PDB file of C-alpha atoms and ligand atoms in Angstrom:
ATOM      1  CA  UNK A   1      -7.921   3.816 -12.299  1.00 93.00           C
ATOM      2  CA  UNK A   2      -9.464   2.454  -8.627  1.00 98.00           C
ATOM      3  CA  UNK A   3      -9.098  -1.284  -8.370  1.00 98.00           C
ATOM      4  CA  UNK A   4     -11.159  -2.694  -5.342  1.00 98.00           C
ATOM      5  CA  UNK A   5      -9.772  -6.321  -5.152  1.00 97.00           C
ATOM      6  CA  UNK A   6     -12.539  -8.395  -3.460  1.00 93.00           C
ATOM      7  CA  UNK A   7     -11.620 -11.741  -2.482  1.00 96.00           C
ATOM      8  CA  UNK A   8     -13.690 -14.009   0.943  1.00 97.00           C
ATOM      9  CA  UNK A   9     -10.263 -13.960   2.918  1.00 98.00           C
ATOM     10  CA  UNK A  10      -9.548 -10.564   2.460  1.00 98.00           C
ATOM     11  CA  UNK A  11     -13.128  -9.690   3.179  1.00 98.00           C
ATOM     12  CA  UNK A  12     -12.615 -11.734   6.834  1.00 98.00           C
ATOM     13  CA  UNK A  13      -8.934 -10.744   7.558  1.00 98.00           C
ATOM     14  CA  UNK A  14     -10.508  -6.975   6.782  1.00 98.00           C
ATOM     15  CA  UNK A  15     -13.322  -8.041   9.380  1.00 98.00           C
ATOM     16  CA  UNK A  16     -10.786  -8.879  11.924  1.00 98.00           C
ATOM     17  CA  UNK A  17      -8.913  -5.437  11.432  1.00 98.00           C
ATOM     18  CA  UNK A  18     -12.217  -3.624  11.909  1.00 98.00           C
ATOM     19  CA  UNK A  19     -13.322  -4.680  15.304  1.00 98.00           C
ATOM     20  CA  UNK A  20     -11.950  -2.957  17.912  1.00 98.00           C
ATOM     21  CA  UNK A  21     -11.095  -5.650  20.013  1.00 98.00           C
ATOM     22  CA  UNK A  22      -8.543  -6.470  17.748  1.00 98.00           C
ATOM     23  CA  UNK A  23      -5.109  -6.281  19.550  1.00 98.00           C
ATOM     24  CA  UNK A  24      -1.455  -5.215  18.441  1.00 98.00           C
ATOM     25  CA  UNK A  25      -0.607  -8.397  17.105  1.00 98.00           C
ATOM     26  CA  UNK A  26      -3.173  -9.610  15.344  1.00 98.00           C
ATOM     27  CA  UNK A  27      -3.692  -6.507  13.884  1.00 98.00           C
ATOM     28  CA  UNK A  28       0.090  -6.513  12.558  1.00 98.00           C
ATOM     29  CA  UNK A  29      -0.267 -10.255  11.302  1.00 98.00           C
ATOM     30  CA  UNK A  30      -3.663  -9.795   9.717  1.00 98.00           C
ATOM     31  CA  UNK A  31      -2.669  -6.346   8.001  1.00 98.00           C
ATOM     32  CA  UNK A  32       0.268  -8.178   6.601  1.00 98.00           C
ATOM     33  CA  UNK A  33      -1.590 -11.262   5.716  1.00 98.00           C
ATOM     34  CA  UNK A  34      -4.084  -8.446   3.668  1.00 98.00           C
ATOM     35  CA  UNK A  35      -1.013  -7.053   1.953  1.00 98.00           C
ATOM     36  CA  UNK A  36       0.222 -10.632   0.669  1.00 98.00           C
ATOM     37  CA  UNK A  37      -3.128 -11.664  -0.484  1.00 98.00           C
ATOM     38  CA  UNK A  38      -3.310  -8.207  -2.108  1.00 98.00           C
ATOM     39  CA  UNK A  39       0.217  -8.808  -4.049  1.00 96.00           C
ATOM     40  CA  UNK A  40      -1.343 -11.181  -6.348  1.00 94.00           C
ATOM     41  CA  UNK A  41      -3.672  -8.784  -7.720  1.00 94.00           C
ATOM     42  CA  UNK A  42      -1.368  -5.723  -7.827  1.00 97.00           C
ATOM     43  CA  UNK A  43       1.499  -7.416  -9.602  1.00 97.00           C
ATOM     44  CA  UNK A  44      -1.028  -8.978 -12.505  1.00 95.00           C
ATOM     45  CA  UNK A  45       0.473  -6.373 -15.037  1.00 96.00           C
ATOM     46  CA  UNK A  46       4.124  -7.085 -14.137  1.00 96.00           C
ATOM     47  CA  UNK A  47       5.909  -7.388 -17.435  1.00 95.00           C
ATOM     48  CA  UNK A  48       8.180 -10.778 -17.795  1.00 97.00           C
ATOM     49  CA  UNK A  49      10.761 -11.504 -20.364  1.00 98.00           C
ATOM     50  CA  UNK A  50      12.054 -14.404 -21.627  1.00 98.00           C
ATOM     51  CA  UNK A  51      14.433 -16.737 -20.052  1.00 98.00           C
ATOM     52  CA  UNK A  52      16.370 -20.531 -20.976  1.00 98.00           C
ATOM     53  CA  UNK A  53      17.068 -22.563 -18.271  1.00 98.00           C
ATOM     54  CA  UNK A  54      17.769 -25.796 -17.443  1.00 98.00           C
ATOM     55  CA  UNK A  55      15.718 -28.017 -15.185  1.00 98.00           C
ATOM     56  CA  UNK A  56      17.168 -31.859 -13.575  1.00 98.00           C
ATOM     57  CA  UNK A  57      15.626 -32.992 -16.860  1.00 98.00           C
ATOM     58  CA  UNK A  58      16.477 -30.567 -19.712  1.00 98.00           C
ATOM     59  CA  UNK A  59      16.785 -26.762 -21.147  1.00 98.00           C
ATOM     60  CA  UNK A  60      13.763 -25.044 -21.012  1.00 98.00           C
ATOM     61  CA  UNK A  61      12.607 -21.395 -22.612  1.00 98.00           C
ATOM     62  CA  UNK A  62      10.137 -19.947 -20.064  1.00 98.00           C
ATOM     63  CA  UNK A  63       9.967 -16.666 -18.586  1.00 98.00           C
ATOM     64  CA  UNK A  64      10.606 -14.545 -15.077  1.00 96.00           C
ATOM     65  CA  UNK A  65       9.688 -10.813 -13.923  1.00 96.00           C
ATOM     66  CA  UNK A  66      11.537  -7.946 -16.215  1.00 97.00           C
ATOM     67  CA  UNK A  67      10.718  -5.055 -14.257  1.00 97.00           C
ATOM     68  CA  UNK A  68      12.149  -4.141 -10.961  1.00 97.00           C
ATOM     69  CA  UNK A  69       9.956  -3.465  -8.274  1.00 98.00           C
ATOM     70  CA  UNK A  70      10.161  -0.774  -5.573  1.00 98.00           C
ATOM     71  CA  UNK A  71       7.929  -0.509  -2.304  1.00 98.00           C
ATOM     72  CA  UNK A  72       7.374   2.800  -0.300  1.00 98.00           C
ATOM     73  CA  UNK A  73       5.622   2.510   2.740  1.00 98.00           C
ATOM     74  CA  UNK A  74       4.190   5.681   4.167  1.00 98.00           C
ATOM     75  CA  UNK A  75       5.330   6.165   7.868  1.00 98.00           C
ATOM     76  CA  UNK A  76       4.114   4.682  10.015  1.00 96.00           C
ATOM     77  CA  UNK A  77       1.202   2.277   9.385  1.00 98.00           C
ATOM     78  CA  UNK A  78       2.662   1.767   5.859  1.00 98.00           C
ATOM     79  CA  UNK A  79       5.281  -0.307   7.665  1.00 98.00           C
ATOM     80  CA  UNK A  80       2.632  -3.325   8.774  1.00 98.00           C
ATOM     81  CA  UNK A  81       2.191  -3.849   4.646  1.00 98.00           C
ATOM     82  CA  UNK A  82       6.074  -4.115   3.488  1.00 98.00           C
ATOM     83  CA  UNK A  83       6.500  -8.464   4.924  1.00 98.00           C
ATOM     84  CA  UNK A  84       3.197  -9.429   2.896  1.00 98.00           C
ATOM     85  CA  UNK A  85       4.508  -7.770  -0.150  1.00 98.00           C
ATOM     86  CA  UNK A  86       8.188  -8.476   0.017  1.00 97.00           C
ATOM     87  CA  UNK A  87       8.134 -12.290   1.134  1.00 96.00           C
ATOM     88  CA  UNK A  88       6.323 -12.825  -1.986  1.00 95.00           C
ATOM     89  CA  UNK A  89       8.830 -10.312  -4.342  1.00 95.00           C
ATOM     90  CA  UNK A  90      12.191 -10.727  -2.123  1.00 94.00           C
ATOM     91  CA  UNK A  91      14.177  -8.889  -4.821  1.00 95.00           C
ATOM     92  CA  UNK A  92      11.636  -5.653  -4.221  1.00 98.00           C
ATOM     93  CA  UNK A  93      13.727  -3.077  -3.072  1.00 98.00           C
ATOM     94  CA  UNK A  94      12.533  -0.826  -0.265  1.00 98.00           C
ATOM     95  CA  UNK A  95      11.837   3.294   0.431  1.00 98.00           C
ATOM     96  CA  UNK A  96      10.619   5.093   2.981  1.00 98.00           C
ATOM     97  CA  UNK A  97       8.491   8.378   3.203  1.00 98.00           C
ATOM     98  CA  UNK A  98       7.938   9.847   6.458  1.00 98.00           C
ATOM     99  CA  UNK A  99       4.458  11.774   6.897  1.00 97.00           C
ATOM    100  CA  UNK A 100       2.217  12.331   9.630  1.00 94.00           C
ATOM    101  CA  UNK A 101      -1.374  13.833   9.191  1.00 93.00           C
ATOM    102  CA  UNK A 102      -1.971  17.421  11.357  1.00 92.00           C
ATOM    103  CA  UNK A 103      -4.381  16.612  13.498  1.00 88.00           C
ATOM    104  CA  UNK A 104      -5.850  20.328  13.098  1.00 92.00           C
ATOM    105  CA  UNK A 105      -5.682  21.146   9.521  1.00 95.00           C
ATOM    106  CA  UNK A 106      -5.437  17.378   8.168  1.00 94.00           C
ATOM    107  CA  UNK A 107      -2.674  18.474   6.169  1.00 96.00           C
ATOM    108  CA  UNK A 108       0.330  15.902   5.062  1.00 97.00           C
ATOM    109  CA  UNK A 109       3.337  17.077   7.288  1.00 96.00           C
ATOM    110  CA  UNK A 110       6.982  15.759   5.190  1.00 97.00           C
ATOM    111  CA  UNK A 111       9.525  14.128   8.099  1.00 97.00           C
ATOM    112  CA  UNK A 112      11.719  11.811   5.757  1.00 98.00           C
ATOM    113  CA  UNK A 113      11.948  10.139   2.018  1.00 98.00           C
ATOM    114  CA  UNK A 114      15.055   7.899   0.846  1.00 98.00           C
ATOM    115  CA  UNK A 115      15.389   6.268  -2.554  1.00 98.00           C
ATOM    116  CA  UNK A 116      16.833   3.196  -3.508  1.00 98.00           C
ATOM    117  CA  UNK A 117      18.673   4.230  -6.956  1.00 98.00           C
ATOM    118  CA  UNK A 118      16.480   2.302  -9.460  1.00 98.00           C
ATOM    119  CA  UNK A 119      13.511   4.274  -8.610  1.00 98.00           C
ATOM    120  CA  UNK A 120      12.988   5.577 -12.064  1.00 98.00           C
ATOM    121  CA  UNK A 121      13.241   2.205 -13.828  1.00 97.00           C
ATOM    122  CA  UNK A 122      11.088   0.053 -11.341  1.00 98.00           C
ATOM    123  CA  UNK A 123       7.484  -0.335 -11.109  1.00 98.00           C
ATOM    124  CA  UNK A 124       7.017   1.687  -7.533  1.00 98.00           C
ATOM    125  CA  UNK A 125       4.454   0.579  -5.065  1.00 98.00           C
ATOM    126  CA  UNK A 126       3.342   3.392  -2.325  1.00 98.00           C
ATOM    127  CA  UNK A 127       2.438   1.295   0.695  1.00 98.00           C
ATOM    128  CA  UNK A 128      -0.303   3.156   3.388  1.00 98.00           C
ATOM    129  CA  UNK A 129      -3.536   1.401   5.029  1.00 98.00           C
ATOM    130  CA  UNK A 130      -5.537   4.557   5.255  1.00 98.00           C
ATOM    131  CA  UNK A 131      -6.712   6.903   2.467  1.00 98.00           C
ATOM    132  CA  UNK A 132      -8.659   8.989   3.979  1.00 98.00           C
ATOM    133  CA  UNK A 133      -8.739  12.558   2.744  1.00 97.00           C
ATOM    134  CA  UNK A 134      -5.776  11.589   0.000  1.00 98.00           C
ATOM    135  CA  UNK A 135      -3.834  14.350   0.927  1.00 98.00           C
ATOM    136  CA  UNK A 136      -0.725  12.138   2.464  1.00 98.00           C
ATOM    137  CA  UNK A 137      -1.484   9.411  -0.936  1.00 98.00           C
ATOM    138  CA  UNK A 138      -0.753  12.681  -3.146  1.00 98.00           C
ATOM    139  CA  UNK A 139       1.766  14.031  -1.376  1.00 98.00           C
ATOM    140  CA  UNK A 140       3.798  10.862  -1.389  1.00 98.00           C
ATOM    141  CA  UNK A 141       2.892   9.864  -5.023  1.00 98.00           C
ATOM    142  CA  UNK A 142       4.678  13.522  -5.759  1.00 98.00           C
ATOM    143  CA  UNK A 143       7.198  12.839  -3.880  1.00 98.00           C
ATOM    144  CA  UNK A 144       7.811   9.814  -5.553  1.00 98.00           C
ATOM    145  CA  UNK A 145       7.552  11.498  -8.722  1.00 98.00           C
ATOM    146  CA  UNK A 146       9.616  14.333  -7.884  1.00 98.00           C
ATOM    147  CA  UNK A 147      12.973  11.401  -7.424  1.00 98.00           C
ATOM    148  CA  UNK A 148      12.548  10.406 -10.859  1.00 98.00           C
ATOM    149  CA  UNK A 149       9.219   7.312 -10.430  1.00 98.00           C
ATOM    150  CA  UNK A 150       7.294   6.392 -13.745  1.00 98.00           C
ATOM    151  CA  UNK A 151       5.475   3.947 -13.263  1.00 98.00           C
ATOM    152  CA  UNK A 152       3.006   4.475  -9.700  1.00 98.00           C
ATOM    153  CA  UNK A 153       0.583   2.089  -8.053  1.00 98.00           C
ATOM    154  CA  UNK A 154      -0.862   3.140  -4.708  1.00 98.00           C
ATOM    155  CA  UNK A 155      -1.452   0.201  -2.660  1.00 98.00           C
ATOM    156  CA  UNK A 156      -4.228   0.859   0.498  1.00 98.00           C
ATOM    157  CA  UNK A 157      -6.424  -1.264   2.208  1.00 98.00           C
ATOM    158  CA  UNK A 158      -9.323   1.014   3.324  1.00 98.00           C
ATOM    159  CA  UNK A 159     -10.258   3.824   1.098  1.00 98.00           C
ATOM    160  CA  UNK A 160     -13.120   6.873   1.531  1.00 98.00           C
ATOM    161  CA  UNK A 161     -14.704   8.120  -1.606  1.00 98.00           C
ATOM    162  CA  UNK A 162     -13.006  11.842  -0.907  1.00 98.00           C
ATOM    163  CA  UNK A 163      -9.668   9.974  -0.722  1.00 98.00           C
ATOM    164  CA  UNK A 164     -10.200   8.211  -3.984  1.00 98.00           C
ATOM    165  CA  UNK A 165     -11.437  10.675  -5.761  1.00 98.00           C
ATOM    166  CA  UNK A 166      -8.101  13.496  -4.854  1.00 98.00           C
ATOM    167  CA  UNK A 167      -5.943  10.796  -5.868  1.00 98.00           C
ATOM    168  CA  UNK A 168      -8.089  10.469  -9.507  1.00 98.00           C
ATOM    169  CA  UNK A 169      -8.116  14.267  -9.236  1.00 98.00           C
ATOM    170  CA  UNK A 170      -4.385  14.895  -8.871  1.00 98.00           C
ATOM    171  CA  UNK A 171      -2.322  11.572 -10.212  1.00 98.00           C
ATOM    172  CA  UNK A 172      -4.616  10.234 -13.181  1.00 98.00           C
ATOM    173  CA  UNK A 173      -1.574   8.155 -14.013  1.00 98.00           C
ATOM    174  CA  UNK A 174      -1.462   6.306 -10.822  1.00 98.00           C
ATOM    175  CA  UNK A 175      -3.021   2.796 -10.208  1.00 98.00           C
ATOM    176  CA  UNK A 176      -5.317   2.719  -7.708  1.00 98.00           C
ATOM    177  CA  UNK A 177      -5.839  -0.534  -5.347  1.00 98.00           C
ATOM    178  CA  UNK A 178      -7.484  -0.621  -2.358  1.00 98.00           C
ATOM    179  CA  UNK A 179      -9.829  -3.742  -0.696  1.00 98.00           C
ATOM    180  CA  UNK A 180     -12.611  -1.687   0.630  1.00 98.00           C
ATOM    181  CA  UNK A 181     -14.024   1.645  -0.625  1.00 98.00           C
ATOM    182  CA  UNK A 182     -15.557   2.725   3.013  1.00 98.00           C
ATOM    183  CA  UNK A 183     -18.926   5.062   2.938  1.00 98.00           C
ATOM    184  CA  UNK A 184     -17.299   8.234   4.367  1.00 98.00           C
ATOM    185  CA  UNK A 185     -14.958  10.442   6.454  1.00 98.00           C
ATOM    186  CA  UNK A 186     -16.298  11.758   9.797  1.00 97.00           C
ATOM    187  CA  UNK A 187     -15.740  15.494  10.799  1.00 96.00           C
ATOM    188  CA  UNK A 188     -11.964  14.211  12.578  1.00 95.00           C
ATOM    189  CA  UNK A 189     -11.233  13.095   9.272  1.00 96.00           C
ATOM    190  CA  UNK A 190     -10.986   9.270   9.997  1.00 97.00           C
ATOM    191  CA  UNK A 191     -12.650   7.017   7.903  1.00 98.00           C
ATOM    192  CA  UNK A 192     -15.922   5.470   8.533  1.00 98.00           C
ATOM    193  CA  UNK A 193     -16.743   3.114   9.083  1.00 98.00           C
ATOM    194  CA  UNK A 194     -13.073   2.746   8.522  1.00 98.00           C
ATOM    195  CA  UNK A 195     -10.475   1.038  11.583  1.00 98.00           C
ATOM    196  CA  UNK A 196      -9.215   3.652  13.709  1.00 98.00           C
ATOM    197  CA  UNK A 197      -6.052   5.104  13.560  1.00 97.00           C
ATOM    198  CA  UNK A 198      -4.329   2.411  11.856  1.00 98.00           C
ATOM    199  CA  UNK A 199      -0.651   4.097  12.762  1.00 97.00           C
ATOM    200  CA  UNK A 200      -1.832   3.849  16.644  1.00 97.00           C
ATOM    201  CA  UNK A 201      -3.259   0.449  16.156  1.00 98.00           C
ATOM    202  CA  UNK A 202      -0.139  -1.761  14.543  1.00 98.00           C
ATOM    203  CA  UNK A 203       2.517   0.118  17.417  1.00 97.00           C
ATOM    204  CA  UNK A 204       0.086  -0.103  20.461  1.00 97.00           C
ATOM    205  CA  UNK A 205       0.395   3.680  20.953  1.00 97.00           C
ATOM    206  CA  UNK A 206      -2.745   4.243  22.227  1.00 84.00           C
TER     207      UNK A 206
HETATM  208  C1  PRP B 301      -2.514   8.059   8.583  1.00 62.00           C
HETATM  209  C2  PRP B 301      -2.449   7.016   7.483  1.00 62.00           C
HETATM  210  C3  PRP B 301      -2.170   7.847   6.258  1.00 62.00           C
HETATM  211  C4  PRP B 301      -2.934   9.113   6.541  1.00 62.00           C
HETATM  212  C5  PRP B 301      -4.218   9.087   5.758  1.00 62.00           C
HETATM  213  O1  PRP B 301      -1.249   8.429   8.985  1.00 62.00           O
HETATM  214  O2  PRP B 301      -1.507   6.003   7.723  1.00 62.00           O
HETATM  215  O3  PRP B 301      -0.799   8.113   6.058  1.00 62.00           O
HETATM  216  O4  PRP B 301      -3.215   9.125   7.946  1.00 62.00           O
HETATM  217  O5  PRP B 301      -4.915  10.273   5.897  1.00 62.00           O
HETATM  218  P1  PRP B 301      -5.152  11.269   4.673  1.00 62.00           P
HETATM  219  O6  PRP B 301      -5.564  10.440   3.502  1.00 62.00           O
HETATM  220  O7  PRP B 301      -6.251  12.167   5.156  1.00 62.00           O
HETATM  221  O8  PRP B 301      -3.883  12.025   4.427  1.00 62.00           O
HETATM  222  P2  PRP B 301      -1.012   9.442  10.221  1.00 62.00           P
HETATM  223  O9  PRP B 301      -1.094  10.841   9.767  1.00 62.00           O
HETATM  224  O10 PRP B 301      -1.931   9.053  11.339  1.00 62.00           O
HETATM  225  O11 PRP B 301       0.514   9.172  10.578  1.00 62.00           O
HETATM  226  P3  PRP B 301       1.132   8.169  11.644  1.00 62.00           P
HETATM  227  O12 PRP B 301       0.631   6.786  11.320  1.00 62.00           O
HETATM  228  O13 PRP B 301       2.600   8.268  11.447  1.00 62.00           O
HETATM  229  O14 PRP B 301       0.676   8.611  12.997  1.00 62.00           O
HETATM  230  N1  URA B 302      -5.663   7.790   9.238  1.00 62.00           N
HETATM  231  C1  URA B 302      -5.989   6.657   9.918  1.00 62.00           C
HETATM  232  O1  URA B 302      -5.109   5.980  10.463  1.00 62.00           O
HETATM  233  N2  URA B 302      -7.280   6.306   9.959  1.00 62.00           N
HETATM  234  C2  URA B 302      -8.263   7.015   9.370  1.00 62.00           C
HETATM  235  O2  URA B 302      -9.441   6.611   9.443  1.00 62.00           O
HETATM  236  C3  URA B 302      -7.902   8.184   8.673  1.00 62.00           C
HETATM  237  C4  URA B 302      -6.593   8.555   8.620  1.00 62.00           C
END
């Protein structure tokens, strides 16, 4: 299922990521500001279970998060997206897959993936700006899958329509969320009208 969230400060912090002008730094704070504004929505399903505790005043029955929660950023750019997320859930745990995009064939290339151990009981968040073709999204998502993860939401910011629809096409289980469903991917295979190379633009490597 694709969730775009649309909300008048993500809309402008998107805005700000878009134009080119945009520096390094900005473009790190404002992706991570996206992220944080984007937790809200994404953790709306979060089960809770029941809890007594005692306020200064008296002993209370009210309730807290049951679930643990596990983020993944993709390598690189998924990086700029794990602050937002994690200042608001500081008990999320935190894995990493390493992938990088062939520039010829567009095809995911695998460079890393570590765990934490309660993968398979924790709601797991896969953490990447771009989804452009989907074939990095997938990969990850089986990767994911492959270390023992049940429950899957993959968290973007940008999305194309050919993106979208692999992920639909190949993970039916999987949450979708991004902020912006984009019109199209160009013959490169970058999103348009998209924000660049979103790796390249939060590292100042071009
Ligand atoms: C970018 C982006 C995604 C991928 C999306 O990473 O962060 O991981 O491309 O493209 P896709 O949907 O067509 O697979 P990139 O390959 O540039 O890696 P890098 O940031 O490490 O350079
Ligand atoms: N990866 C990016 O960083 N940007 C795109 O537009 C597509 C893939």
């Amino acid at each position: 299922m694709l969730t775009v969230i649309s909300h008048p400060l993500i809309t402008h912090k998107l805005t700000q990521l878009r134009r080119k002008e945009t520096g390094t730094k900005d473009f790190r704070e404002t992706l991570d500001e996206i992220a944080g504004l984007m937790a809200y929505e994404i953790t709306r399903d979060i089960p809770l279970k029941d809890v007594t505790i005692e306020t200064p005043i008296c002993y209370t029955n009210t309730q807290e998060l049951a679930t643990d929660i596990v983020l993944v950023p993709v390598l690189r750019a998924g990086l700029g997206m794990v602050d937002g997320i994690s200042n608001l859930v500081p008990t999320a745990k935190v894995g990493h897959i390493g992938l990088y995009r062939d520039h010829e064939t567009l095809k995911p290339m695998s460079y890393y993936a570590k765990f934490p151990s309660n993968l398979p009981r924790a709601v797991v968040m896969i953490l990447d700006p771009m989804l452009a073709t989907g074939g990095s999204a997938s990969a990850a998502i089986n990767m994911v899958k492959s270390a023992g993860a049940k429950v899957i939401k993959l968290v973007c910011v940008v999305g194309a329509p050919e993106g979208v629809k692999r992920i639909e096409s190949d993970h039916p289980d999987v949450n979708i969320y991004i902020s912006a469903l984009d019109e199209k991917l160009n013959e490169l295979g970058y999103i348009v009208p998209g924000l660049g190379d979103a790796g390249d633009r939060l590292f100042g490597t071009k």
